C-alpha cells in the first residue's frame, strides 16, 4: 500500500478551513449596531441600557483602553429562515488566537436580563430554534475594551496597565455583527473531523487504528460536496460513525473533565474588571448548563461568588439554582486562590474559614478539596491548614511550570511540616485551560507518572481570564472522547468525584515531604514591596484588633466588632490573590492595593485604640501602659496583656573605633561598625561567639542587574548573581543615639540614582541589632539585597512558614537544591550549630537566599544569608517599586529557634504605649514559650465564646497549661471554622492542659460561665 497519509491529512485541514467550517453559517445578514461609550468607569446596567446610541458600522474602531461601550444590535429574522436555528454572531474585534486577555462583552435582553458573555472563542447568541420569519431581534452588549497587555509584545514595558497612562486610542474594530443560520449537522461534522484528526495525529503511525481513522476521514471528505456542504454533511458524518463508535481499550487513561475558567481576581486588569469578567463567564456557564445535560462546571474563589451576588443578582440566581442541582460546583473552599508562600499563619487559615463558610452558608456545600491550579508554590505549613479546615485533597498543576526538575508524581500524599498528609493531584494535562484538543488528551495519558498503579487524572476544561469558560465545542469533543479507541476516556465529573475515585484506586500513593517549591517566579517574593508590606501590616493589625477587642469584650463588656473584622479580613484575603500579593499585576492593581491597605490600617488602628481605651480608661494619672500583643512576655509585660512599665534598663554605650567607625555595646552584644558603615563584628557577649565571618562584613548592601528572560515581575534568573556591586561607598556615618537605653549609628549611601539611609540600633536588654533601612529607590532592572555572612557551619537552616518552620539545605548538591536559589521566609530565618545560632528576623520582606563557602585562611565555613529588599522590573508595571521604602530587620546573634520565633513576633508587633496606669490581665496565657498563641478572638458565631488558636513553634513535643482570666464553662477542640471536633481537652479550674506534637496546630473554643462578663 502506498503511503498517502500526509496527503489526506493536508486535505482534511484545507477542506475543514475553507469549506466545512464556513458552512456552519450558510446564511448571514448584518445587524444594525448603535453604540454609546461611558465617559469613564463602568455604569449601572440601567444607565447603559438607556443611554442614547449613535450608529457604528462594522470595521469602525471603538473602545479606548479600559472603556465601556454599550452596543445595541437589532434586526429582523428573514422570512426564509423560518424553522432554522438562528443565532447572532458578535465579533467585537477579537483575536481568536488568544482566548482571553482582550475585549469582552456581556449580552443583555432589552429588560436588562443577562444572556451570556461574548468572548473571542465564544461569539454566538442563540436567537431562536426554530426561528419564526419576521421576528425582531434586539440585544444590548456591555462591551469592555480592556487592552491587551501581555501578548503581541510579551514583557515589553507598557503604559496600558494604568488608566492615567493608557491613552485614549481605540483598541478594537468591530469585526462582524450578523444574524446567521446555524447548521448543526455541519457543526457536528466539524466536531467529528476535529476529534478524529487530532486523535490521528497522536496515534502511532505503525498502528492499525491510525490508518482506520485516516481511511474513514478520507471517505467522509469524499462524501462532502464542496459546492454544497450543507446538503452532504450528514452523509459525510455517516462515514465517520464506525470509527467514532470503536470503544476505548480497557487500559485507557481516565480523564475527569471539570468545566472551568481560571479567572485571576486581578492581574492584567483591575479588581473592578474581574467583577465583570466573572459575571460574563458565569452567565456563559449557567446558559451552557441549561443546554448540556452531562456538563459539570466548577468555580473556586468565594470572593467571585460574592461579587456576582452583589453586582449581577440575576446571574447569581441561576448559579444558586445550578449549584442546588449539583452541576455548578463551588470548589476549593478558599476566599480566593491565594498565594501560599507569603500569607501568614492566621491569614492562610482564614482563606479557608471565609471560603468554606461562604459556600456552606450560601449553598450548604462543604468543599473537601483545595483548588489552587495556578499558585506559585506551596508551603510546608499548608497541609495542616487544609486538614484543620476539614478538607483532605489538593489540586494544582503549577509545579509543572518548574524550570529545572520534573516532579516525580502526579498523584501522591503531600506531607507537611507537622506530618499532616493531603491526597494531592497534579493534572498531567499540565494546563488549567484544557480545550479538549487531542494533543492535550494524549499528553495527559502519556505524561501521567503513576501509570500501572493509577488510571485517573483531572482536566480543568475551559478558557479563563475573559475567555468565557467551557465552550459547546469542548463539550461536543468530550462527548466523542467518552469511549473512543486510541484515546483516554473523558467524563464530566465534579472534583470531589474525581478525588474519591482517584483515592479509592490508589490508597497508598508515594509521599512527598515538605514544601512544593515552584522552580519559577521566585521574584514574586520581592516585587511590589509596598503591597507585601501592606499585607504584613494588615495581618499584624488584625491580630492586635482581634486580641484587644476580645479582651475588652470579655473584661469590660464592650461590643466586639464582628462585622467590621469580617469585612476587613475579606479585604486582606482578597489581596493575597496569587497575582496581587506576589506583585505580578499591573500598576493600577498595586496602586489601589496600597490605598486599600492604608484604609485597612487606619480602621484597624482605630479599633485597637478603642479597645485599649476601654481596657485602661483615660489615664489621667500621667502614667503609661504598655500593651504586648506578642505571644511572649516582654520586659515584664505579659503576652496578650498590658502593664505600666518604668524604663529601668541601662548599659548601652557607643564609642569611636581607632581604625574608624563605632563600637556599640548593650551588655549582650558588642557590634563593630567600620569606617564604611559595615558591620564587621556582632559579638555575642553571653556565649562569647562572633557572628560575622572573619574578614567579611554584615548588612552589606549588594546590587545586581536583574533582567530575566521573561516574566519580569515574576522571575529572577540564576545568572543575576554573575554580576554584583557591593555598596560600600559612604556619604555619612554618624552616631544618632547615645543614651544608656539605646545607641544607634546612621549610615547614608548613594548609588545610581538612589539613596539609602540605615539606622543600626542596640537597645538595652535586647539581644539583637535592629536595622532600619530607608531606600529612595530609582533603579531600573536591579535587585537589591542585604548580605549577612555568618561564621556558622551548618548543612541546613530554618525558615518560618505558617504555624512553624521548615528546613532547607545550605548546599546545592542536587538540582533540586540548586533550583531553590531564592526562597521564602515569614518572620525569621535561623542558622545553628548544635550549641549556638543566629536569627535574622524581618518585619515585611519574604525573599532571601543562602549560600556557603569554606574560607581558605582558617577552613571555617561562612554561611551567607541575604535578604531581598527591592527589585525594579518594568513589566507589567513599568515603574515597579520606584520611590521611598522602609524596611526593618534585626540580627539576633546567639538566638535559639525559640528566640527566633520570639524576635520574629517582636519585630512585627511592637509594643503600644498609651496613657494610663491600670493593668490588663491576658485573656489567656500559656506557660510554655514553645506553645505560641496565634489568635485570640471571639467566636464568629456571635456566641461570645473565646476562640484561641495556638501551635507548637519549636518543632518539638510540648506540654503546656493554658490559663484564662475569665471563668471558662467548658473547652472544646475545634476545626478552623470553629466547629467542635468532639475532643474535650482536660479543664481543671481555669486551666486547660495541652500536649502538642511538633508544629501541631490547635483551635480551642472556650465557653464563658454566665457570670464571667
Ligand atoms: Zn492565575
Short mmCIF file of N, CA and C and ligand atoms in Angstrom, two decimals, residues 262 264 374 432 577-579, ligand 1:
data_model
loop_
_atom_site.label_atom_id
_atom_site.label_comp_id
_atom_site.label_asym_id
_atom_site.label_seq_id
_atom_site.Cartn_x
_atom_site.Cartn_y
_atom_site.Cartn_z
N UNK A 262 -10.24 29.71 34.68
CA UNK A 262 -9.33 30.27 35.69
C UNK A 262 -9.38 31.80 35.57
N UNK A 264 -8.32 35.14 37.13
CA UNK A 264 -7.47 35.80 38.11
C UNK A 264 -8.22 36.97 38.72
N UNK A 374 -3.05 27.54 39.94
CA UNK A 374 -2.06 28.48 39.38
C UNK A 374 -1.15 29.11 40.44
N UNK A 432 -4.50 24.49 33.06
CA UNK A 432 -5.84 24.68 33.64
C UNK A 432 -6.78 25.28 32.60
N UNK A 577 -4.50 37.30 46.74
CA UNK A 577 -4.68 36.60 45.47
C UNK A 577 -3.32 36.41 44.77
N UNK A 578 -3.20 35.35 44.00
CA UNK A 578 -1.86 34.96 43.51
C UNK A 578 -1.25 35.84 42.42
N UNK A 579 -1.89 36.97 42.10
CA UNK A 579 -1.18 37.98 41.31
C UNK A 579 -1.14 39.33 42.01
ZN1 LIG B 1 -3.78 32.73 37.88
#
